[in-house]
mmCIF file of C-alpha atoms in Angstrom:
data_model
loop_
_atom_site.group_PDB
_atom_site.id
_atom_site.type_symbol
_atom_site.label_atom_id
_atom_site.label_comp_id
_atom_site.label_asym_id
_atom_site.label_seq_id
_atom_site.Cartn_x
_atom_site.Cartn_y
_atom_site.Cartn_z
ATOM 1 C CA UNK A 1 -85.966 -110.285 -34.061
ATOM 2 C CA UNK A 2 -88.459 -107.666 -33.301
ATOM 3 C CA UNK A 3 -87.731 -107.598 -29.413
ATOM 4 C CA UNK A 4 -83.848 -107.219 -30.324
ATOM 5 C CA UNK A 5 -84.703 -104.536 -32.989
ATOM 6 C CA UNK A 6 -86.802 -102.518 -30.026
ATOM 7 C CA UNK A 7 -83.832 -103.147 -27.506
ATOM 8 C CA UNK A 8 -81.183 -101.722 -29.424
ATOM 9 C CA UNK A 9 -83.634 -98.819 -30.791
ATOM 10 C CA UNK A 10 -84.320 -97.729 -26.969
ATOM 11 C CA UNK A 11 -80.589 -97.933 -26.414
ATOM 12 C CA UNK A 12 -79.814 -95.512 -29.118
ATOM 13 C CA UNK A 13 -82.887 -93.331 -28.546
ATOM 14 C CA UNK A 14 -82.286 -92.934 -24.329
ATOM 15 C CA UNK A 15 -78.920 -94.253 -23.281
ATOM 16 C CA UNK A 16 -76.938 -90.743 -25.674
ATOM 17 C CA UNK A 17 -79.478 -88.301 -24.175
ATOM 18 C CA UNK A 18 -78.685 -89.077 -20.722
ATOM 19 C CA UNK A 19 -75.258 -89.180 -21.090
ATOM 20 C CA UNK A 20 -75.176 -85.868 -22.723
ATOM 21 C CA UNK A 21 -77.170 -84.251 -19.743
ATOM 22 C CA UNK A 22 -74.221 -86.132 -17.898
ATOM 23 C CA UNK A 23 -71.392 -85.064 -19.673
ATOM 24 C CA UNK A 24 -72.940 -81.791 -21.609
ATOM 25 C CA UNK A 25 -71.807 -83.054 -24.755
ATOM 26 C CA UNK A 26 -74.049 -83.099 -28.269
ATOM 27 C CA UNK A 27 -76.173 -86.186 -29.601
ATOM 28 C CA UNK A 28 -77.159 -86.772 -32.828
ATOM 29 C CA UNK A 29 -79.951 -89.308 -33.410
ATOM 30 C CA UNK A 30 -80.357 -89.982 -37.185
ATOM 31 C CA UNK A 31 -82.741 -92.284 -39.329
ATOM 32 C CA UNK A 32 -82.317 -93.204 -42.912
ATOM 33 C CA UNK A 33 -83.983 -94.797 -45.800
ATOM 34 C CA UNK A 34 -81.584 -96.047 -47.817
ATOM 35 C CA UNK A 35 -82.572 -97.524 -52.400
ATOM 36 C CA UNK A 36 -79.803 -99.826 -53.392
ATOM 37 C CA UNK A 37 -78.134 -101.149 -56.412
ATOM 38 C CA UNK A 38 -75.761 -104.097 -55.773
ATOM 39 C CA UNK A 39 -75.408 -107.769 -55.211
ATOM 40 C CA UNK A 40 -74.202 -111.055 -53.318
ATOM 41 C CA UNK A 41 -72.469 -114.080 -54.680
ATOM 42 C CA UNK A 42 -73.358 -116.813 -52.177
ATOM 43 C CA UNK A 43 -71.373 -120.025 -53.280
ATOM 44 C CA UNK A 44 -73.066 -122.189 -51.685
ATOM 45 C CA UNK A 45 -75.854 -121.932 -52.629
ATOM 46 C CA UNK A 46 -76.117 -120.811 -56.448
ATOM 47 C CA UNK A 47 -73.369 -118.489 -58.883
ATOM 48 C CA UNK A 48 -74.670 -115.275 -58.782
ATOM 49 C CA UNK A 49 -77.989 -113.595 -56.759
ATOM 50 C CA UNK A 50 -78.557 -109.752 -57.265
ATOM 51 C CA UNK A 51 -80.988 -107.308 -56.170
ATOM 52 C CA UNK A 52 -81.823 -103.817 -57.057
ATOM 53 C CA UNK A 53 -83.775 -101.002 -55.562
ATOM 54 C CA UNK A 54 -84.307 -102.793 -52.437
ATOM 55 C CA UNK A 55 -84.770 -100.850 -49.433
ATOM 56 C CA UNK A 56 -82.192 -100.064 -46.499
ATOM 57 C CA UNK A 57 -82.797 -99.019 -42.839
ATOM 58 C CA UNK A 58 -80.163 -97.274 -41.040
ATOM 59 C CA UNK A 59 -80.495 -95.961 -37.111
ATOM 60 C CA UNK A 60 -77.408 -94.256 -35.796
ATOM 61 C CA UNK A 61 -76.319 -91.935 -32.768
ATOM 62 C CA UNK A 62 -73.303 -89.382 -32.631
ATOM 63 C CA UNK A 63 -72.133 -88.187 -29.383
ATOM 64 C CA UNK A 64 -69.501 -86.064 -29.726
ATOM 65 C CA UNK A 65 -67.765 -85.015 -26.308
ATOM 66 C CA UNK A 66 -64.758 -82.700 -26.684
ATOM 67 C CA UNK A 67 -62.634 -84.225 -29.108
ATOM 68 C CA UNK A 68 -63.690 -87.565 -29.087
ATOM 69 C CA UNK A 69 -66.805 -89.048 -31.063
ATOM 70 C CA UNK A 70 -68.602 -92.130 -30.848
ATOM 71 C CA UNK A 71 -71.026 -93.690 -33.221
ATOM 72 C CA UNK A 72 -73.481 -96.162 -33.032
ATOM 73 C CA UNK A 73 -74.854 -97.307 -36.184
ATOM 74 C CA UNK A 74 -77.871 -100.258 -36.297
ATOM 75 C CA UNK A 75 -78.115 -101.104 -40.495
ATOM 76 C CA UNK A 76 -80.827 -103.264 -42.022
ATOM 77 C CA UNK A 77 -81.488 -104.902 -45.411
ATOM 78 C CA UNK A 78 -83.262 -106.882 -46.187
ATOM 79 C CA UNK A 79 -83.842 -108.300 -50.520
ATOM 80 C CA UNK A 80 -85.609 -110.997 -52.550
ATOM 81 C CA UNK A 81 -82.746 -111.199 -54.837
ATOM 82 C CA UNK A 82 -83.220 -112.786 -58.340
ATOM 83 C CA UNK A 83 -80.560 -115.551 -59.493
ATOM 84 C CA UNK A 84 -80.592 -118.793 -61.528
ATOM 85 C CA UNK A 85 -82.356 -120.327 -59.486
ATOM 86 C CA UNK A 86 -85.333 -118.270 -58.477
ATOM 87 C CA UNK A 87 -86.165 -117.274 -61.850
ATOM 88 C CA UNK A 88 -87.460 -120.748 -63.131
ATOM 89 C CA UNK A 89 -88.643 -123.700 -61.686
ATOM 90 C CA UNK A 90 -85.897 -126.150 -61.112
ATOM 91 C CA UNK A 91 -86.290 -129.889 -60.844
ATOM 92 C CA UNK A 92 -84.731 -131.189 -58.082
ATOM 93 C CA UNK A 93 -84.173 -135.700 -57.812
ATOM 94 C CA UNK A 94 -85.612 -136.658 -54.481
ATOM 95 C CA UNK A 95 -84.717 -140.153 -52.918
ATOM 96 C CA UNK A 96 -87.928 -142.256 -51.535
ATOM 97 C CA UNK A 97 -86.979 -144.468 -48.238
ATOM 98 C CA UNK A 98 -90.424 -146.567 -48.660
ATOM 99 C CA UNK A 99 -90.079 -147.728 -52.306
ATOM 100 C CA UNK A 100 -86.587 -147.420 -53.022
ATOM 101 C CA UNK A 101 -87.122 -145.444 -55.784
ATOM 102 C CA UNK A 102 -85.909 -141.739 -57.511
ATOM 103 C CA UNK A 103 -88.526 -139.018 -58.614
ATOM 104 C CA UNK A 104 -88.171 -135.742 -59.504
ATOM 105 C CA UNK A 105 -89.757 -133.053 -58.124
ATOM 106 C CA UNK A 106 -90.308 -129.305 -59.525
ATOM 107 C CA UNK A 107 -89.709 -126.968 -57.002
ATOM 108 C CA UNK A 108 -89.720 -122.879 -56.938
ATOM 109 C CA UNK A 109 -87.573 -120.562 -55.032
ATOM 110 C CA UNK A 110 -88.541 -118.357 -52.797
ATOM 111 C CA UNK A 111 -85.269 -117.076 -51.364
ATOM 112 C CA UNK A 112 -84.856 -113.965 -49.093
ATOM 113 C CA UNK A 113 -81.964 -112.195 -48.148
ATOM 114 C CA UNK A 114 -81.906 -110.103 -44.715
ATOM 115 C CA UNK A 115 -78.178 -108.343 -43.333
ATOM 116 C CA UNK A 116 -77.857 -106.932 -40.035
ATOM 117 C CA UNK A 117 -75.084 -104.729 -38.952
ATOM 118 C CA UNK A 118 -74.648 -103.225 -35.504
ATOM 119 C CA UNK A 119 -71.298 -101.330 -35.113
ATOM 120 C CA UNK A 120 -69.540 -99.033 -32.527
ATOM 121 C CA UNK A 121 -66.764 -96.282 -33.941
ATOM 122 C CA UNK A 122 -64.497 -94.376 -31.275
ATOM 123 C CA UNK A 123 -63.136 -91.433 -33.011
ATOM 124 C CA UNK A 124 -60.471 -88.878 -32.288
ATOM 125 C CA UNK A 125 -60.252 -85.425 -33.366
ATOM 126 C CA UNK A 126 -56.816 -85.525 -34.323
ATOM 127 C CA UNK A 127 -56.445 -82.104 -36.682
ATOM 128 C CA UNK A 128 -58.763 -79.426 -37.156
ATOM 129 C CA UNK A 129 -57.831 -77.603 -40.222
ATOM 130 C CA UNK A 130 -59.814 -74.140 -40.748
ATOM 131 C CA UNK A 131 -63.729 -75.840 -41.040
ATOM 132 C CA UNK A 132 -62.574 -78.918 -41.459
ATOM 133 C CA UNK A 133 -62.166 -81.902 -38.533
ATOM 134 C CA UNK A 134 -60.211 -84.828 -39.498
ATOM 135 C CA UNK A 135 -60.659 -87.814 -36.723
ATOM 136 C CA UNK A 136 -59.121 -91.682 -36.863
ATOM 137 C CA UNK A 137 -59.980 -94.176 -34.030
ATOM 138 C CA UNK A 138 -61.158 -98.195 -34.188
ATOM 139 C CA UNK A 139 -64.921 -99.970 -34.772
ATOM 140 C CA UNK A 140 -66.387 -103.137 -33.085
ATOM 141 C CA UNK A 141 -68.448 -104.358 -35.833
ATOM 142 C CA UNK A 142 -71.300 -107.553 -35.527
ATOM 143 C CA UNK A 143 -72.307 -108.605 -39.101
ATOM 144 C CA UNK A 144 -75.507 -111.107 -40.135
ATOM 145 C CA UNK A 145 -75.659 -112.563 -42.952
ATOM 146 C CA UNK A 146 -79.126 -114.584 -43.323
ATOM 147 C CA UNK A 147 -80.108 -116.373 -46.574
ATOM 148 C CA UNK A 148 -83.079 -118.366 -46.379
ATOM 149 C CA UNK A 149 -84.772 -120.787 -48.413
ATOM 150 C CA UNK A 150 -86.551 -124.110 -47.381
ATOM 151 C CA UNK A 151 -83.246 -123.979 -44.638
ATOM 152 C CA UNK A 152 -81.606 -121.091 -42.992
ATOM 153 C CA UNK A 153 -78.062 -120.099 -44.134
ATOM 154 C CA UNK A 154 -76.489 -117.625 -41.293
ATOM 155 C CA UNK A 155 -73.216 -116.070 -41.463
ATOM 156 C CA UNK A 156 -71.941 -113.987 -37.928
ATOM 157 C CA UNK A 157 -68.650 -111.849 -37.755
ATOM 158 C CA UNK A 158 -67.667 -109.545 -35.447
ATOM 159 C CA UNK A 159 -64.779 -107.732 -36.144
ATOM 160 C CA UNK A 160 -61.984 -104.667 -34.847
ATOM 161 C CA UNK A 161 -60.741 -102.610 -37.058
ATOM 162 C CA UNK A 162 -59.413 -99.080 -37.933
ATOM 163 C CA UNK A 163 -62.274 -95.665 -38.738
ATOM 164 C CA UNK A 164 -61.471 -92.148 -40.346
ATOM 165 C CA UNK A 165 -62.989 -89.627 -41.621
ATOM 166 C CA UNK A 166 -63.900 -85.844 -41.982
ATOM 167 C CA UNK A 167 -66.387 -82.874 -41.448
ATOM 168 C CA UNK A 168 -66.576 -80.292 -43.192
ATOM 169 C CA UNK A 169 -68.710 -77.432 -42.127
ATOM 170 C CA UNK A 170 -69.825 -75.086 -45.126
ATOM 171 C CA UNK A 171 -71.535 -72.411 -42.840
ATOM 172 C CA UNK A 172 -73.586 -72.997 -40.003
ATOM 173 C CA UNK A 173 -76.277 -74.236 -41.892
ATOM 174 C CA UNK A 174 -74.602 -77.113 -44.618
ATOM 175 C CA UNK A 175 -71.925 -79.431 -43.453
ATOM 176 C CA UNK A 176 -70.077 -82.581 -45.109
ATOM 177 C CA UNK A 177 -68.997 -85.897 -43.558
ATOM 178 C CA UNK A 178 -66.795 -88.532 -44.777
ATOM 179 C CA UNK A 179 -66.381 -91.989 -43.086
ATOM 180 C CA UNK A 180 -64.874 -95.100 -43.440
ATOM 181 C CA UNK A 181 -64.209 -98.079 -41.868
ATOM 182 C CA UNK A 182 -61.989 -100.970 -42.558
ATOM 183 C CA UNK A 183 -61.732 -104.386 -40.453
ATOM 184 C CA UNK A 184 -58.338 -106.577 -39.713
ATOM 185 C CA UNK A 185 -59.217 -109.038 -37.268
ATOM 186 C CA UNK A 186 -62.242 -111.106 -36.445
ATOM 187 C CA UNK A 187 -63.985 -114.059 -35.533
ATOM 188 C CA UNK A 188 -67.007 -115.678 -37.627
ATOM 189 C CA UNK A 189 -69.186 -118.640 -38.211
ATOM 190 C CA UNK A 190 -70.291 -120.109 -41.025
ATOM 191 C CA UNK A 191 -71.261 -122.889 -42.562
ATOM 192 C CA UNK A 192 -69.861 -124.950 -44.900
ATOM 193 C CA UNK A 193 -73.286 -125.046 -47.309
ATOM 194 C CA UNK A 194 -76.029 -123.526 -48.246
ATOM 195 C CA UNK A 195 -78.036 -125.576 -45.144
ATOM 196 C CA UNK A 196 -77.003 -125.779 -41.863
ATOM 197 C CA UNK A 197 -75.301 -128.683 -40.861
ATOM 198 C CA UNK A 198 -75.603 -131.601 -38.673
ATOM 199 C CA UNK A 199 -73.286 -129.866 -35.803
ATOM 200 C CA UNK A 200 -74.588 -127.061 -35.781
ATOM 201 C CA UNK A 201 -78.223 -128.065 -35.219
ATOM 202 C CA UNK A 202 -77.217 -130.682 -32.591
ATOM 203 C CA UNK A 203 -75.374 -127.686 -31.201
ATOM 204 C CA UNK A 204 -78.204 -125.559 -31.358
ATOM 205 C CA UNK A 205 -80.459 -127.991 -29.590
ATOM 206 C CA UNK A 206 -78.383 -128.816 -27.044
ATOM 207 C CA UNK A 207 -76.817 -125.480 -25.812
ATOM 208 C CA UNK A 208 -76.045 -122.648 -27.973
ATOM 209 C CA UNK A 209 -73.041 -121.124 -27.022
ATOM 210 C CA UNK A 210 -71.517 -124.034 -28.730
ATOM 211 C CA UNK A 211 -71.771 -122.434 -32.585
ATOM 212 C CA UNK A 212 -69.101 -120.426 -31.518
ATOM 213 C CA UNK A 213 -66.485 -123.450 -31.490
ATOM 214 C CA UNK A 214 -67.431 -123.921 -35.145
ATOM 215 C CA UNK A 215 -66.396 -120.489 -36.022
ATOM 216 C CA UNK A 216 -62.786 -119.485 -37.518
ATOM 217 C CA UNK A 217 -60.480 -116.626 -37.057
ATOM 218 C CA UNK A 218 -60.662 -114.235 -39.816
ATOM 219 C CA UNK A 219 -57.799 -111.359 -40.746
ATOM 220 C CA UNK A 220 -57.348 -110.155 -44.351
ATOM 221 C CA UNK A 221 -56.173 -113.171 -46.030
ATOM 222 C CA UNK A 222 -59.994 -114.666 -45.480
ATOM 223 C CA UNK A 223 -61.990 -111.795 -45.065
ATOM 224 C CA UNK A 224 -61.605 -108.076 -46.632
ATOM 225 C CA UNK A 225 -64.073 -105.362 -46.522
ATOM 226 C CA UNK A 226 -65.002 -101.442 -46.281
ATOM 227 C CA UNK A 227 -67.414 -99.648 -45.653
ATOM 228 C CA UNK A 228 -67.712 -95.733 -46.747
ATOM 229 C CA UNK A 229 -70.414 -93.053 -46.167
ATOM 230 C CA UNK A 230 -70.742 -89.545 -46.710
ATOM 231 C CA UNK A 231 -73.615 -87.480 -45.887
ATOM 232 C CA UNK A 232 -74.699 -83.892 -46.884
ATOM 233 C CA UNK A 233 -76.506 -82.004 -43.651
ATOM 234 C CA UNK A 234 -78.560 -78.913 -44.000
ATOM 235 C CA UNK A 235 -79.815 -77.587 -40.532
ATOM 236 C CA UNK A 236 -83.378 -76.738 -40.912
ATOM 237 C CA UNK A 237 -83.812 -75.322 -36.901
ATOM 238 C CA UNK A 238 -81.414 -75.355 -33.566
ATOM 239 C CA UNK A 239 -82.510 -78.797 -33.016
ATOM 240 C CA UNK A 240 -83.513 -80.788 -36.417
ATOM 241 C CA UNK A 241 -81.723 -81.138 -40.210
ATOM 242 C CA UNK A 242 -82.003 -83.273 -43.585
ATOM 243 C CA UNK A 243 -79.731 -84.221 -45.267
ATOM 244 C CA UNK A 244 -78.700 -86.828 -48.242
ATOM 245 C CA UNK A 245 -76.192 -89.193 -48.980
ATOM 246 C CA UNK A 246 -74.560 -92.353 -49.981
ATOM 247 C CA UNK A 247 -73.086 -95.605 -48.999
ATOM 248 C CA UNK A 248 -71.221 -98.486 -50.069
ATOM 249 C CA UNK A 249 -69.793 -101.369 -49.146
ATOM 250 C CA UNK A 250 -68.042 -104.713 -49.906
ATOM 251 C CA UNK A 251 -67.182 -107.242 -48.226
ATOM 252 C CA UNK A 252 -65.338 -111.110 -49.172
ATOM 253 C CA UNK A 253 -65.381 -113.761 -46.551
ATOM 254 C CA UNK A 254 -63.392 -116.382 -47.754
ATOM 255 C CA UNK A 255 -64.547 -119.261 -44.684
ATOM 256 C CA UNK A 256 -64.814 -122.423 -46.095
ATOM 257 C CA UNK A 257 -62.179 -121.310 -48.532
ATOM 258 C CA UNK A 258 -63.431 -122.822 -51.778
ATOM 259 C CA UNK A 259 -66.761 -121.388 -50.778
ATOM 260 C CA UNK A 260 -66.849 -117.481 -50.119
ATOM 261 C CA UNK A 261 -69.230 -115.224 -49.955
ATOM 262 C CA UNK A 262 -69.497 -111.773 -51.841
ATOM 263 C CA UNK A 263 -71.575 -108.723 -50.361
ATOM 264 C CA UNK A 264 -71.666 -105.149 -52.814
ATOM 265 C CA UNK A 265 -74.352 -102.565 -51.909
ATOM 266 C CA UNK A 266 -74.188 -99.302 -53.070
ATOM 267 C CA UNK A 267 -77.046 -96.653 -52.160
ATOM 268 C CA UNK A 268 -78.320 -93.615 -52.349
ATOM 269 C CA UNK A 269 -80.408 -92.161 -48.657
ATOM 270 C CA UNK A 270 -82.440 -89.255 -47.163
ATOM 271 C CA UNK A 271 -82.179 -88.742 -43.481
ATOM 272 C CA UNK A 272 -83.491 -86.982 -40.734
ATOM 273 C CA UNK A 273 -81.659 -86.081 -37.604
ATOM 274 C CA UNK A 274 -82.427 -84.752 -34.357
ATOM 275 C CA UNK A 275 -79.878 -82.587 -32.106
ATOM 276 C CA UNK A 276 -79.653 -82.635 -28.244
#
C-alpha cells in the first residue's frame, strides 16, 4: 500500500509540472485534511457501522490548459467505526473437528474501515459568464472499499460517468468552486459476505487477474452515487493559497442484491495549494 501511495503521489507531484513547462498551461497541486461525520451500512457483515470525526486525506492536481481542465484526485479514509458488534463482546459457537463437540467462544471486534478513491475528471469550459466558468466533461473513477476484521472484505469499482461544475472568481484574491460527479456505468467485484470466499482465494493463489471474472456490471439500477465538493480559495502570494471547504458523498452498491452496501461521508477540510 505504501509503495502504491508513493507512486501515485510522484505522479501527481512531477508528471503536471512537466507538462505545464510543455504545454504552458497552470497546475494546481493541492493537499487536504479532511474531519468527517457519516457512516456505512455493510450487510454483510452487521446492520449498521458509523464513524465520526475520523480523518480524511485528499491529494489532487488541476491542470487547466485553455479551456479544458483535468483533475486528478487521490482520496483516503480510513475509520474504526463503532456498530453492534464492536461495542460488546459477542459470543460466537465454534465447531471442534477432534471431539465432535460445540463451544462457545467470546470474541471482540476490532474492525477497521479504510476507502481509497483515485479518479480522473476531463472538463470543458463550456460558458464563461462575467467571473464565472461553468465546465461539464466525464470521470474515470477506481473505488476501494476494505473492511477488515479477522478476514478481509474488499469491494473494487471503477466507473465512467458525467462531471460539472463552476468557478467563481470574487477578485483576484478569493475564488469559489463547485464540483460534482455522478457515475452510470461500471464494473465491480465483490463478494457475496463479509469473508472472502472460496473462489476468490483459490483465484488469488493461483493467478490474480482472475477476481475480475467474479465481478458484475454495474449501471444505476445496482449502483448509484455522487460525489460533490466545493472549496473556498484565498491566494496568499503569486504561487501559494488556503482555502476551506466541504465534501460529501454517497454511494449504494446493490451487488449481491439482497446484500448492498451503503457509504455517507460528509466533511468539513483545510487545504493548501501550490501554483505553477
Amino acid at each position: 500500500m505504501k509503495k502504491i501511495f508513493i507512486v501515485v503521489l510522484g505522479f501527481l507531484l512531477f508528471l503536471p509540472q512537466a507538462f505545464a513547462e510543455q504545454q504552458k498551461t497552470k497546475v494546481d497541486i493541492g493537499f487536504s485534511i479532511d474531519w468527517t461525520f457519516g457512516c456505512y451500512k455493510e450487510t454483510t457483515f452487521s446492520s449498521i457501522s458509523q464513524s465520526l470525526l475520523s480523518p480524511r486525506f485528499q491529494l489532487d492536481a488541476t491542470i487547466r490548459s485553455n479551456d479544458f481542465m483535468h483533475k486528478i484526485t487521490l482520496d483516503y479514509f480510513y475509520a474504526k467505526p463503532s456498530s453492534a458488534m464492536t461495542n460488546t463482546a459477542v459470543s460466537y459457537r465454534n465447531f471442534d473437528p477432534i471431539t465432535g463437540e460445540c463451544y462457545y467462544e467470546a470474541f471482540e471486534s476490532k474492525l477497521q474501515f479504510h476507502r481509497i478513491r483515485v479518479q480522473y475528471d476531463l472538463l470543458y469550459g463550456v460558458k464563461q459568464l462575467n467571473k464565472t466558468t461553468f465546465y461539464a466533461g466525464g470521470n474515470l473513477s477506481t473505488n476501494v472499499y476494505m473492511q477488515f476484521e479477522n478476514y478481509p472484505s474488499i469491494t473494487g469499482i471503477m466507473s465512467l460517468g458525467p462531471s460539472g461544475g463552476f468557478d467563481y472568481q470574487i477578485n483576484e484574491q478569493n475564488k469559489v468552486g463547485v464540483f460534482c460527479a455522478l457515475p452510470l456505468l461500471g464494473y465491480g467485484v465483490r463478494p457475496s459476505y463479509a469473508g472472502c470466499d472460496a473462489r476468490l482465494m483459490k483465484y488469488a493463489e493461483e493467478d490474480f487477474m482472475k477476481i475480475l471474472t467474479l465481478g458484475n456490471f454495474l449501471s444505476l439500477h445496482n449502483y448509484q452515487a455522487i460525489l460533490l465538493n466545493a472549496d473556498y480559495n484565498i491566494q496568499v502570494t503569486k504561487n501559494f493559497s488556503l482555502g476551506v471547504g466541504g465534501n460529501f458523498e454517497y454511494s449504494r452498491i446493490a451487488v449481491p442484491k439482497e446484500r448492498p452496501l451503503y457509504y455517507l461521508n460528509g466533511s468539513f477540510n483545510t487545504k493548501a495549494t501550490v501554483s505553477f
